[in-house]
Short mmCIF file of C-alpha atoms in Angstrom, two decimals:
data_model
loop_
_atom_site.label_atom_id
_atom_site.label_comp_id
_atom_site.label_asym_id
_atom_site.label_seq_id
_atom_site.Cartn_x
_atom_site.Cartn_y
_atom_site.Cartn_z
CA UNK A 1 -42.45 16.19 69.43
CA UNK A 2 -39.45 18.55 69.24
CA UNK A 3 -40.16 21.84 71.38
CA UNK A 4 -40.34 25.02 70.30
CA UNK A 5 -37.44 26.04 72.28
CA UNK A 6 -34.95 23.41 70.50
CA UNK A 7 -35.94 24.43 67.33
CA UNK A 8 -35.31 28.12 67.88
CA UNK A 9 -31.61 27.24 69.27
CA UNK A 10 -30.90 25.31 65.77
CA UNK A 11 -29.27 21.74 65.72
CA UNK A 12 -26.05 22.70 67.11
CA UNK A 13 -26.63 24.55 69.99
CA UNK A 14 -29.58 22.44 71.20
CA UNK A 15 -27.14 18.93 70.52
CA UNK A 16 -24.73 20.96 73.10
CA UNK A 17 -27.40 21.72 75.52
CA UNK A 18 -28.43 18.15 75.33
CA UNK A 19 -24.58 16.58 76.00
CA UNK A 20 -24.13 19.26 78.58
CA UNK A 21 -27.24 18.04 80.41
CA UNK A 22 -26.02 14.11 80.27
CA UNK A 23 -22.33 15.54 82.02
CA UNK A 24 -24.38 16.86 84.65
CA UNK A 25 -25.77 13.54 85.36
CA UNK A 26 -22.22 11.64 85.07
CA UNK A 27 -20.54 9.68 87.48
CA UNK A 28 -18.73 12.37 89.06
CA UNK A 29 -21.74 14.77 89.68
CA UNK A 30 -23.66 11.88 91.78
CA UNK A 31 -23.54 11.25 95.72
CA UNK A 32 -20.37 8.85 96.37
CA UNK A 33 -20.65 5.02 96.27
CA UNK A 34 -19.91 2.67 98.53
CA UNK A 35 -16.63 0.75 98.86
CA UNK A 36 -16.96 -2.94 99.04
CA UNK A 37 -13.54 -2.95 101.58
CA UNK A 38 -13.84 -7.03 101.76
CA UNK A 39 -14.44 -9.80 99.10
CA UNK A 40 -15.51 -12.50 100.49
CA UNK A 41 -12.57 -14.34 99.51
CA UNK A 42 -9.03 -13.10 100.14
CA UNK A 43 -7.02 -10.39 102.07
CA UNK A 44 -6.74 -8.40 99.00
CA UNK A 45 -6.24 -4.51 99.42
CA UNK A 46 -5.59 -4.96 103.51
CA UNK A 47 -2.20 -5.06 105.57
CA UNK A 48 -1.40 -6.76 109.10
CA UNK A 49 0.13 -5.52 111.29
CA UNK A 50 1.20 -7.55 114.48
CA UNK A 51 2.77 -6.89 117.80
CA UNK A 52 4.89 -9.91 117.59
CA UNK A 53 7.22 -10.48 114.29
CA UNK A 54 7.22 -13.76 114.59
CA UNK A 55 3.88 -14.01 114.31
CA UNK A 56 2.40 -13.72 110.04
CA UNK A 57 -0.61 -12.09 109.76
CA UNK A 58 -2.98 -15.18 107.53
CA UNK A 59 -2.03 -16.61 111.27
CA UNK A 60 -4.41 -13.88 112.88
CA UNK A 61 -6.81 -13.18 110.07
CA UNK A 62 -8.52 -16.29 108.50
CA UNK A 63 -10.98 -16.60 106.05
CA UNK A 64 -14.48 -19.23 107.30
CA UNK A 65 -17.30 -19.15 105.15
CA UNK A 66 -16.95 -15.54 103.70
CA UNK A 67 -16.20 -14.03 107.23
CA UNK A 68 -13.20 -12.52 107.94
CA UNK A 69 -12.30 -13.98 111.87
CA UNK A 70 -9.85 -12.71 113.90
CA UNK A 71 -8.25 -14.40 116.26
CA UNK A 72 -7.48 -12.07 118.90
CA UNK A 73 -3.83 -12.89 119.76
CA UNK A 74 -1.03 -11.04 118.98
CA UNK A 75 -2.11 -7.82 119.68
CA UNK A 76 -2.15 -5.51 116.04
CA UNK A 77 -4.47 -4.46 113.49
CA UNK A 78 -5.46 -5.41 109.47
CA UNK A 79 -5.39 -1.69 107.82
CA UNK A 80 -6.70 -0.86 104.21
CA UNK A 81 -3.75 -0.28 101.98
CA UNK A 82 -6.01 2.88 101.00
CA UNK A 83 -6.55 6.43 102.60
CA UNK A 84 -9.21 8.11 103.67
CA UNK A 85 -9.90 11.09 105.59
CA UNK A 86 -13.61 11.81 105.40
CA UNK A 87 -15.91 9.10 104.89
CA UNK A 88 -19.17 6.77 106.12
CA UNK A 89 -17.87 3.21 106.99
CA UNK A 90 -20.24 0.56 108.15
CA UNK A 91 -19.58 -3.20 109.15
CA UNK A 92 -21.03 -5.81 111.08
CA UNK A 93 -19.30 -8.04 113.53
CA UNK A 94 -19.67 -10.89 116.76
CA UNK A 95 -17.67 -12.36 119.21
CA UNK A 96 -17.30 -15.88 118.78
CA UNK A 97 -20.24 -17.90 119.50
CA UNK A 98 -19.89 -20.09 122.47
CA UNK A 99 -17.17 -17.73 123.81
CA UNK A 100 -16.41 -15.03 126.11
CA UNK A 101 -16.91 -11.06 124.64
CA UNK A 102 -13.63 -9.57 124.07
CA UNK A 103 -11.49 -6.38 122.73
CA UNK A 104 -11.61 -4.78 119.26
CA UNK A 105 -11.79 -1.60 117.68
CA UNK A 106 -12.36 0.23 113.97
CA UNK A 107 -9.36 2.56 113.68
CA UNK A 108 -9.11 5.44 111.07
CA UNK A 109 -6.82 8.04 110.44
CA UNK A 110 -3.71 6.14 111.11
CA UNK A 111 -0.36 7.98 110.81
CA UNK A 112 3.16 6.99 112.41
CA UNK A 113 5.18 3.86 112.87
CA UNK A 114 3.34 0.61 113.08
CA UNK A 115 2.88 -0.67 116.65
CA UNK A 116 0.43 -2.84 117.83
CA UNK A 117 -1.51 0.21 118.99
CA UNK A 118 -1.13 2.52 116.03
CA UNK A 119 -1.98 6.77 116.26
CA UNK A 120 -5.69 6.75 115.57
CA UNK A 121 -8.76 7.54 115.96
CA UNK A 122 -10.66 4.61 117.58
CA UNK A 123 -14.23 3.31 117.66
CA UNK A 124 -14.37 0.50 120.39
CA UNK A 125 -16.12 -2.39 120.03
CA UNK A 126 -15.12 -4.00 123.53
CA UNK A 127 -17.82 -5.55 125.23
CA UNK A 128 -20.11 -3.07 127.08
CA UNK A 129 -18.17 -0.29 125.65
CA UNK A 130 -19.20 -0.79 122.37
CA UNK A 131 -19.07 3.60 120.52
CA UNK A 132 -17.02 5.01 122.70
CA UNK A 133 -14.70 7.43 120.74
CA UNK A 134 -10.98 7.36 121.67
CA UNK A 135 -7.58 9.07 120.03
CA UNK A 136 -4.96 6.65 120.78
CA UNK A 137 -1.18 7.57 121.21
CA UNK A 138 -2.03 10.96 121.61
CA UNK A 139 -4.48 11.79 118.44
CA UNK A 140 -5.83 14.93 119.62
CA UNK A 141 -9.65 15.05 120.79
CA UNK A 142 -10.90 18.39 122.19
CA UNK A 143 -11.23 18.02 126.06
CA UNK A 144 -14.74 20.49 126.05
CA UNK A 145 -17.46 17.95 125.39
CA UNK A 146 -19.29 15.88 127.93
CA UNK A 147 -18.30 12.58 128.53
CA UNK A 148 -14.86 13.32 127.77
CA UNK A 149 -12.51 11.64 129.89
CA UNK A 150 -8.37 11.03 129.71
CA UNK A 151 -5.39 8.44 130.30
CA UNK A 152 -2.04 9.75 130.40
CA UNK A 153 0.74 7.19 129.74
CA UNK A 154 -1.15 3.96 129.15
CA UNK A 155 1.16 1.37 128.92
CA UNK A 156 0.42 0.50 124.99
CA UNK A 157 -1.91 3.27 123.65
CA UNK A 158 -0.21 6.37 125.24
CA UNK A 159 -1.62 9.65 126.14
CA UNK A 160 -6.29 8.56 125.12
CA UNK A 161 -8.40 11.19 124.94
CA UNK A 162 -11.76 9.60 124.51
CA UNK A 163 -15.49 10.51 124.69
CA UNK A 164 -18.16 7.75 126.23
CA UNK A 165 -21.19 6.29 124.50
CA UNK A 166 -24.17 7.81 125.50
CA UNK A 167 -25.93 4.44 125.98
CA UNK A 168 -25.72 0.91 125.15
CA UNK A 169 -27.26 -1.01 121.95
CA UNK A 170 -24.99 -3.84 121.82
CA UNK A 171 -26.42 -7.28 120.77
CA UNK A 172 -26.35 -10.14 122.95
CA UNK A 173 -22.53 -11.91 122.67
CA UNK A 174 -22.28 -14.24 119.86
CA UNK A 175 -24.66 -12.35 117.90
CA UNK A 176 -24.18 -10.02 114.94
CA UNK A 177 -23.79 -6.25 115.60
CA UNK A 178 -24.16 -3.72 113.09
CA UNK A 179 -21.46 -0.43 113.31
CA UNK A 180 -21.72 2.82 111.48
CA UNK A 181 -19.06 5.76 111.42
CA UNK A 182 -19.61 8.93 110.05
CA UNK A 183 -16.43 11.29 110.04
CA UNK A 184 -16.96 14.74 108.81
CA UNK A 185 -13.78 16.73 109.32
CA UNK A 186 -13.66 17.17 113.34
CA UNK A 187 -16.93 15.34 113.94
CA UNK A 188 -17.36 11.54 114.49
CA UNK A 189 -20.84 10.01 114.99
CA UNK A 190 -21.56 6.32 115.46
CA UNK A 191 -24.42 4.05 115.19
CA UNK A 192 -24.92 0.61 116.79
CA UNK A 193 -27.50 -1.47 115.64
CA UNK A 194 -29.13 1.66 114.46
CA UNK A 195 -29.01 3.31 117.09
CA UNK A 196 -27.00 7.03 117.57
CA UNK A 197 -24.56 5.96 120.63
CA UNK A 198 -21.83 8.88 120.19
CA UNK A 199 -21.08 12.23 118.91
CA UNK A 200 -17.54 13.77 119.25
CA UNK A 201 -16.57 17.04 117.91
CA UNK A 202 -13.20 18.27 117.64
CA UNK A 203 -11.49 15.28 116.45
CA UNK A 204 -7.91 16.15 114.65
CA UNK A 205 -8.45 15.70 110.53
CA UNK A 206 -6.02 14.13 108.55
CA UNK A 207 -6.03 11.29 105.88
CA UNK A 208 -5.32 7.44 106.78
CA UNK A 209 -6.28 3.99 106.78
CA UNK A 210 -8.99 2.25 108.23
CA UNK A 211 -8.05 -0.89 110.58
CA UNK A 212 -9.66 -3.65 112.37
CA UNK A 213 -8.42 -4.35 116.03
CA UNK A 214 -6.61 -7.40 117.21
CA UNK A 215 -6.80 -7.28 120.72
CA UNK A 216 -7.65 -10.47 122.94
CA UNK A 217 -10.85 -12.30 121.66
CA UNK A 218 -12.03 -13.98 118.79
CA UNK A 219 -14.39 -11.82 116.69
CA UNK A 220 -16.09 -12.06 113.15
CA UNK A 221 -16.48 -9.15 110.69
CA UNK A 222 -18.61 -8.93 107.30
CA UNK A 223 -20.32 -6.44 105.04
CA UNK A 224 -17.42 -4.24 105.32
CA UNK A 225 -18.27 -0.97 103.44
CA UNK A 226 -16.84 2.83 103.57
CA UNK A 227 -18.18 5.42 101.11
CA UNK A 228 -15.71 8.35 100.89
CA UNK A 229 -16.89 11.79 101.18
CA UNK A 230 -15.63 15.63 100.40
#
């Protein structure tokens, strides 16, 4: 039944109201979608980046069964060919079954010369310091928050400021381990394996990559996702 109301406005004005009502439910108006940041299949959309040139990149990052695997030697980092500044990323990753627990990280906000440690902000996913919150080669994090600590002059990451985990939800080694990173302008939070691990404020804002870390032990990464936000 056509209301009352519609017939009062007259064709035209109640077809407008009508289109203006579908704009408002458009594409553009809804929450953001996720990113699907790996296919499955190929390297497309990602660059590596490796602390020795003689060294390619498909030697570091393989493809096995739709899992991207690192290798863990050289030192460097794979980094999306696309910015971001704010956004949710989530990805799940192990250590080599069979094999000792190693190194790795999820940059974002890269900016600066590539170097095997790149200016970042860094969530680390080494062994049983897995959501600790570090900003590598100086990448400013505000010193008044507990668990803050700092390294001046490390010998390949620079000046760190970094803030700790607040407790540890890491699964066994060899098993999958589900990350989440929520940056909101100067805040980072991060889950593992659901749980809330870390929460850093004053983190410096600025638009950049995202990376996964090279750094001394085979791991595995899948269901790579990042949903950008305002």
């Amino acid at each position: 039944m056509q209301s009352r109301f519609a017939l009062r406005m007259g064709p035209a004005l109640a077809a407008l109201v009508a289109l203006l009502g579908s704009c408002s439910t458009g594409p553009n108006s809804g929450p953001a979608q996720p990113i699907s940041l790996f296919n499955g299949r190929d390297l497309q959309g990602w660059t590596a980046v490796t602390g020795d040139p003689a060294v390619r990149g498909d030697a570091v990052w393989t493809l096995r069964d739709g899992i991207l695997v690192c290798r863990g030697e050289p030192i460097g980092y794979l980094q999306t060919d696309r910015n971001f500044t704010n956004f949710r990323m989530e990805a799940e990753y192990r250590w080599a079954p069979g094999t000792p627990p190693g190194n790795s990280g999820l940059f974002s906000r890269l900016d600066g010369d590539p170097r095997p440690l790149p200016r970042c902000v860094e969530v680390q996913l080494m062994h049983g310091n897995a959501g600790d919150v570090l900003g590598l080669q100086g990448r400013r994090i505000a010193p008044d928050q507990p668990r803050h600590f700092h390294v001046a002059a490390h010998p390949l990451a620079g000046d760190i400021d970094g803030v700790r985990k607040t407790t540890d939800a890491e699964a066994p080694p060899g098993s999958w381990n589900r990350v989440e990173i929520l940056a909101e302008g100067p805040n980072y939070t991060v889950w593992i394996n659901g749980v809330e691990v870390n929460r850093v404020t004053g983190v410096e804002v600025l638009s950049g990559p995202v990376a996964l870390q090279s750094e001394g032990g085979e791991i595995h990464f899948r269901h790579l996702h990042i949903t950008p936000l305002p």
